[in-house]
Short mmCIF file of C-alpha atoms in Angstrom, two decimals:
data_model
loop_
_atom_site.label_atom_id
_atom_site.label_comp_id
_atom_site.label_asym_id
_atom_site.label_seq_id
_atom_site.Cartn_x
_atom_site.Cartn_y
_atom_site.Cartn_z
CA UNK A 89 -11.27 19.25 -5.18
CA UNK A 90 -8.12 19.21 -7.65
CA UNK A 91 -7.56 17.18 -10.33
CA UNK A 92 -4.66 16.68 -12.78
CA UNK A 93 -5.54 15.24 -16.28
CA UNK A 94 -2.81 13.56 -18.24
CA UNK A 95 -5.01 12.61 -21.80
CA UNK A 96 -2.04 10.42 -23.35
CA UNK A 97 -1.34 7.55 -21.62
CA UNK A 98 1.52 7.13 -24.50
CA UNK A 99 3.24 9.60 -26.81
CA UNK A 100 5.69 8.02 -29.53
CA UNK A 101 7.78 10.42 -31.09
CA UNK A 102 11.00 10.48 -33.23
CA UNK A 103 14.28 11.76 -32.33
CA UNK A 104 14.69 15.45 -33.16
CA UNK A 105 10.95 16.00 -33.11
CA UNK A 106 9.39 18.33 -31.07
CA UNK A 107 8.21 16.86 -28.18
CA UNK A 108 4.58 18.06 -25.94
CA UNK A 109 3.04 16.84 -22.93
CA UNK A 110 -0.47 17.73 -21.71
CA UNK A 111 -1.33 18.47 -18.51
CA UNK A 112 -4.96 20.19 -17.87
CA UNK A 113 -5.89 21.01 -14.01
CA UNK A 114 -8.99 21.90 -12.45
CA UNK A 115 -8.62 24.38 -9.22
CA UNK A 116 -10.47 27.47 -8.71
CA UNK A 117 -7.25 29.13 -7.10
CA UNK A 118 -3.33 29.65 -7.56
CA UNK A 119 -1.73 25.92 -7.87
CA UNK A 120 1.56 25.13 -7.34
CA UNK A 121 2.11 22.89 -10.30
CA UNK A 122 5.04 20.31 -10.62
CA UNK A 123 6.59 17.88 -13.59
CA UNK A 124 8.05 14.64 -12.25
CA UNK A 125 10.28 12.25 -14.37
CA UNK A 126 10.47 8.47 -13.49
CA UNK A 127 13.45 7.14 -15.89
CA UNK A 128 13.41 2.85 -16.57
CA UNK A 129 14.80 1.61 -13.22
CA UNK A 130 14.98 4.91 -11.35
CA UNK A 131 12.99 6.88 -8.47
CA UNK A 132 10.71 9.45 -9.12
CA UNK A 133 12.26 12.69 -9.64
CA UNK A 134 11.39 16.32 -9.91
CA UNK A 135 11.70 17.61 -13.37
CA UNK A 136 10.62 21.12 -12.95
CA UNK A 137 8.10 23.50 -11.47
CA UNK A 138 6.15 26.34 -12.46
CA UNK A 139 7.54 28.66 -10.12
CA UNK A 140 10.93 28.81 -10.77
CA UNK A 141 11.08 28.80 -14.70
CA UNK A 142 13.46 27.04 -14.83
CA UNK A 143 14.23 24.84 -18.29
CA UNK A 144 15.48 21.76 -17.02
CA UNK A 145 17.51 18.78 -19.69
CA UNK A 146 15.80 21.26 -22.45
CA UNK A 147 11.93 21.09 -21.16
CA UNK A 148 9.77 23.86 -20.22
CA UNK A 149 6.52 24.63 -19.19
CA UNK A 150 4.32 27.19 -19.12
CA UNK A 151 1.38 27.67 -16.69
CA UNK A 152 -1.27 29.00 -18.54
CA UNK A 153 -4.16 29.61 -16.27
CA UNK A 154 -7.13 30.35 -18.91
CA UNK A 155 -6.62 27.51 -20.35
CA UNK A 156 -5.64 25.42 -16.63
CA UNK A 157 -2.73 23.79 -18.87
CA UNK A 158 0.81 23.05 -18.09
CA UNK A 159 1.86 21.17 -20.74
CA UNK A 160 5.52 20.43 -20.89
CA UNK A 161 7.43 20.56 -24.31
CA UNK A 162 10.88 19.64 -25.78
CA UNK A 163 11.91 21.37 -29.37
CA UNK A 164 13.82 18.03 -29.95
CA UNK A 165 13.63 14.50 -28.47
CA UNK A 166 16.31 12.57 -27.46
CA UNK A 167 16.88 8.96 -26.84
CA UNK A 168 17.35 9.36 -23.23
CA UNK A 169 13.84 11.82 -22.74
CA UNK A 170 12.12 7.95 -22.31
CA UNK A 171 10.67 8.05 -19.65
CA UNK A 172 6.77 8.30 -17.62
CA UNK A 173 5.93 11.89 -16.87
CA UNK A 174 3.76 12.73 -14.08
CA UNK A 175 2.27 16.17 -13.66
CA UNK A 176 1.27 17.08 -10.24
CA UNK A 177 -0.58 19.83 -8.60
CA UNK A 178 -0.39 21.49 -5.37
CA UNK A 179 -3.34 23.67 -3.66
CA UNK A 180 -2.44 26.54 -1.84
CA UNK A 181 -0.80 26.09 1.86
CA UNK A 182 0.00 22.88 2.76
CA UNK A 183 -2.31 20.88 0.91
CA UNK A 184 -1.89 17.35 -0.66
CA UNK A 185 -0.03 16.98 -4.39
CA UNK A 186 -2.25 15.73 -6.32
CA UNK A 187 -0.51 13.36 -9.55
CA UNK A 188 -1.52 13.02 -13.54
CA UNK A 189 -1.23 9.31 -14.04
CA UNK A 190 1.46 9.92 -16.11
CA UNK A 191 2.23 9.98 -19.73
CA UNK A 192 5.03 7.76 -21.14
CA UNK A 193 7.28 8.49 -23.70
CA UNK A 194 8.55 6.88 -26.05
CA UNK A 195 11.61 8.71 -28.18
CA UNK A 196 12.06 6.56 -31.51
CA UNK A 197 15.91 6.23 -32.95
CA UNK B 274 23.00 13.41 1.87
CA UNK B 275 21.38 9.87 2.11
CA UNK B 276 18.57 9.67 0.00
CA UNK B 277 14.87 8.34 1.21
CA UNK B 278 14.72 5.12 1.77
CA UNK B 279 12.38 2.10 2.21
CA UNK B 280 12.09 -0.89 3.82
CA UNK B 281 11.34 -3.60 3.01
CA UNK B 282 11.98 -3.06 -1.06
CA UNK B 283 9.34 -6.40 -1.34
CA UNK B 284 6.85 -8.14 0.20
CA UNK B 285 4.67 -11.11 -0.51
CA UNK B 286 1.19 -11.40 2.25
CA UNK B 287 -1.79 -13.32 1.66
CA UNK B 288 -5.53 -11.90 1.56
CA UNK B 289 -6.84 -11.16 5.50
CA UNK B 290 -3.07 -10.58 6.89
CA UNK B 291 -1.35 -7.17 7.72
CA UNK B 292 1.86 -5.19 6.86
CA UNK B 293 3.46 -2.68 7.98
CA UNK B 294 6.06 -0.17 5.71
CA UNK B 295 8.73 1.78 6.48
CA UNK B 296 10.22 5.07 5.62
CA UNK B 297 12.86 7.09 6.74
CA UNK B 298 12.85 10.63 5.10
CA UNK B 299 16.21 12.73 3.65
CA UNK B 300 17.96 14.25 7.11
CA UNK B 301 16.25 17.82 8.33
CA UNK B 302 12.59 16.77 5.78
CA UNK B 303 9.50 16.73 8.48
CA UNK B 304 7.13 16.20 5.89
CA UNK B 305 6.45 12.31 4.60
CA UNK B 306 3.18 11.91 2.22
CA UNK B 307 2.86 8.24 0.79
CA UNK B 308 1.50 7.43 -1.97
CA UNK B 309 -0.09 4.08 -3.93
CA UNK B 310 1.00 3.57 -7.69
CA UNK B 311 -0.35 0.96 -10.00
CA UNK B 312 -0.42 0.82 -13.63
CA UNK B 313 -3.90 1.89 -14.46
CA UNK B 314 -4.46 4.51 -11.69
CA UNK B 315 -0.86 6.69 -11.51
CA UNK B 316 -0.29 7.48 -8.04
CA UNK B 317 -2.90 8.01 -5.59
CA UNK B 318 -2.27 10.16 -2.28
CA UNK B 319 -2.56 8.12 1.03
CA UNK B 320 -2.07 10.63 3.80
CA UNK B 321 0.92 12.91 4.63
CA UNK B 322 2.35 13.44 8.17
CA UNK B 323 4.49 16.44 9.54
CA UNK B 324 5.91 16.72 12.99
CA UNK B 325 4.26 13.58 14.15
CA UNK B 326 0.32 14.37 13.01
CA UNK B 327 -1.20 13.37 9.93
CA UNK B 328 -1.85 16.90 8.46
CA UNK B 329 -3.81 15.28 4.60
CA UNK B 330 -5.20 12.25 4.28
CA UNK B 331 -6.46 10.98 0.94
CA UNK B 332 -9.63 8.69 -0.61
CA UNK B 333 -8.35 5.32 0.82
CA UNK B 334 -10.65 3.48 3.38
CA UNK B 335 -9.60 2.88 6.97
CA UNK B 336 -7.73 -0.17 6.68
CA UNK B 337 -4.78 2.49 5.70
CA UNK B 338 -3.48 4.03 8.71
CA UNK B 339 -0.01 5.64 9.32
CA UNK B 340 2.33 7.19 11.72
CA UNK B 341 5.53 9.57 11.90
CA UNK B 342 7.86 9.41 14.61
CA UNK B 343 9.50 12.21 16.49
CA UNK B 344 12.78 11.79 14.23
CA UNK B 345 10.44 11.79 11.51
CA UNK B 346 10.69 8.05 10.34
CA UNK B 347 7.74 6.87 9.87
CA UNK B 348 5.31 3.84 8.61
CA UNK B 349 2.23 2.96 7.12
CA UNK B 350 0.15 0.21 8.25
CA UNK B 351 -2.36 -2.27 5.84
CA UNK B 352 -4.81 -3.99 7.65
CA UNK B 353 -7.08 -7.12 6.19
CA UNK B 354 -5.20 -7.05 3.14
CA UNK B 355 -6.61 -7.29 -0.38
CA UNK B 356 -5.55 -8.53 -3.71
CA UNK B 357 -6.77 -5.19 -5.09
CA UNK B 358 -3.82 -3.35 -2.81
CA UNK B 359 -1.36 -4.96 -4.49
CA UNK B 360 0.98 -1.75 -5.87
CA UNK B 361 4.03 0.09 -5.35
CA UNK B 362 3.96 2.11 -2.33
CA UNK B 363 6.15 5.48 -2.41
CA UNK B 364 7.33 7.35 0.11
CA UNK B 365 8.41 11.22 -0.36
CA UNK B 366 10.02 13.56 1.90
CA UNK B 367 10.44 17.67 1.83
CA UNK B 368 11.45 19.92 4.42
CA UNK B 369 7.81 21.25 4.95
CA UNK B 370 5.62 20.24 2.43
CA UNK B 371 5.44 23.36 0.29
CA UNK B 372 8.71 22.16 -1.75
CA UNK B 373 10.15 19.72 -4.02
CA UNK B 374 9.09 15.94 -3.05
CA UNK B 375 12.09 13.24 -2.83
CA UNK B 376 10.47 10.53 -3.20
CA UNK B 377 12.19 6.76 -1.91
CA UNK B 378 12.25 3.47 -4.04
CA UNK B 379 9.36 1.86 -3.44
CA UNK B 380 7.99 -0.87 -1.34
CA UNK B 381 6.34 -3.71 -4.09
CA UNK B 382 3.62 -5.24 -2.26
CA UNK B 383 2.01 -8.31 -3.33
CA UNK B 384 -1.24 -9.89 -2.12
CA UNK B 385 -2.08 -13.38 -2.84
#
């Protein structure tokens, strides 16, 4: 079975400072792997996904499959980056996403 | 396009009764999945229907039960209700469950 392993539930940085999310997986095949953003008073929104490499409001992440990371990163935080991010993986076909339980964070002024 | 929504946005039940929750996915999406959120456990997968059958169903016992619609509305039922299923309920639409998830407000359900 997949899982999706989020380690911080909480990541304070500063404004300006590089910014990096983990996400560690465990499949034996070819995920589909996702980053959702849930801003303060918002719905849950698709940030970006592995297969379009796509760098989305200055995030990217890179699926690196020895290591089963997909850690998303920022080279600097802003103010509106606050937010809980949820990684989420997909098995192959049509299988179910599977969700992190989500890191928040927290850009300091 | 309208956006997934959810209905009712909040709901109050006491232990032993039943609710049902609604969802009626973006225009042209046949896939709905649902999920439960709460604080400590992120969101969990409930079950996802497409085209009217239940195609994944996650970890949650019985008492969770859902259906879809042939205009691919559909609802979730809880049965015997417990204070642990008080949570956010999310709904999320795609066109066939291989792309990006739109996911609806929420449902807050509370269980006293």
């Amino acid at each position: 079975a997949q899982r999706v392993t989020q380690p911080e539930k909480l990541l304070s940085v500063f404004k300006g400072a590089p910014v990096e999310l983990k996400c560690n997986y465990s499949y034996s095949g070819s995920p589909e792997l996702f980053w959702y953003v849930q801003y303060s008073r918002q719905r849950l929104q698709l940030l970006l996904r592995h297969i379009s490499r796509e760098s989305i409001k200055g995030f990217t992440a890179d699926l690196n499959k020895g290591e089963t990371s997909f850690h998303l990163k920022k080279p600097f935080a802003q103010e509106e980056d606050s937010a809980m991010y949820y990684c989420a993986l997909q098995a192959g076909g049509y299988q179910k996403v599977t969700f992190g339980t989500g890191t928040k964070l927290q850009v300091i002024p | 396009k309208a956006g997934v929504t959810q209905t009712p946005r909040y709901l109050i039940k006491t232990r032993g009764q039943q609710v049902t929750l609604s969802c009626s996915p973006i225009s042209g999406h046949r896939s709905v999945s649902w999920y439960q959120q709460t604080p400590g456990q992120g969101l969990q997968f409930l079950f996802e229907y497409f085209s009217e059958t239940q195609r994944n169903k996650g970890n949650f016992p019985g008492r969770f039960s859902g259906r879809q619609f042939s205009n691919s509305r559909s609802e979730m039922n809880v049965s015997t209700l417990e204070l642990g299923d008080s949570a956010l309920y999310l709904c999320a639409s795609s066109t066939s469950g291989r792309e990006t998830q739109y996911f609806g407000p929420g449902t807050r359900l509370t269980v006293l």
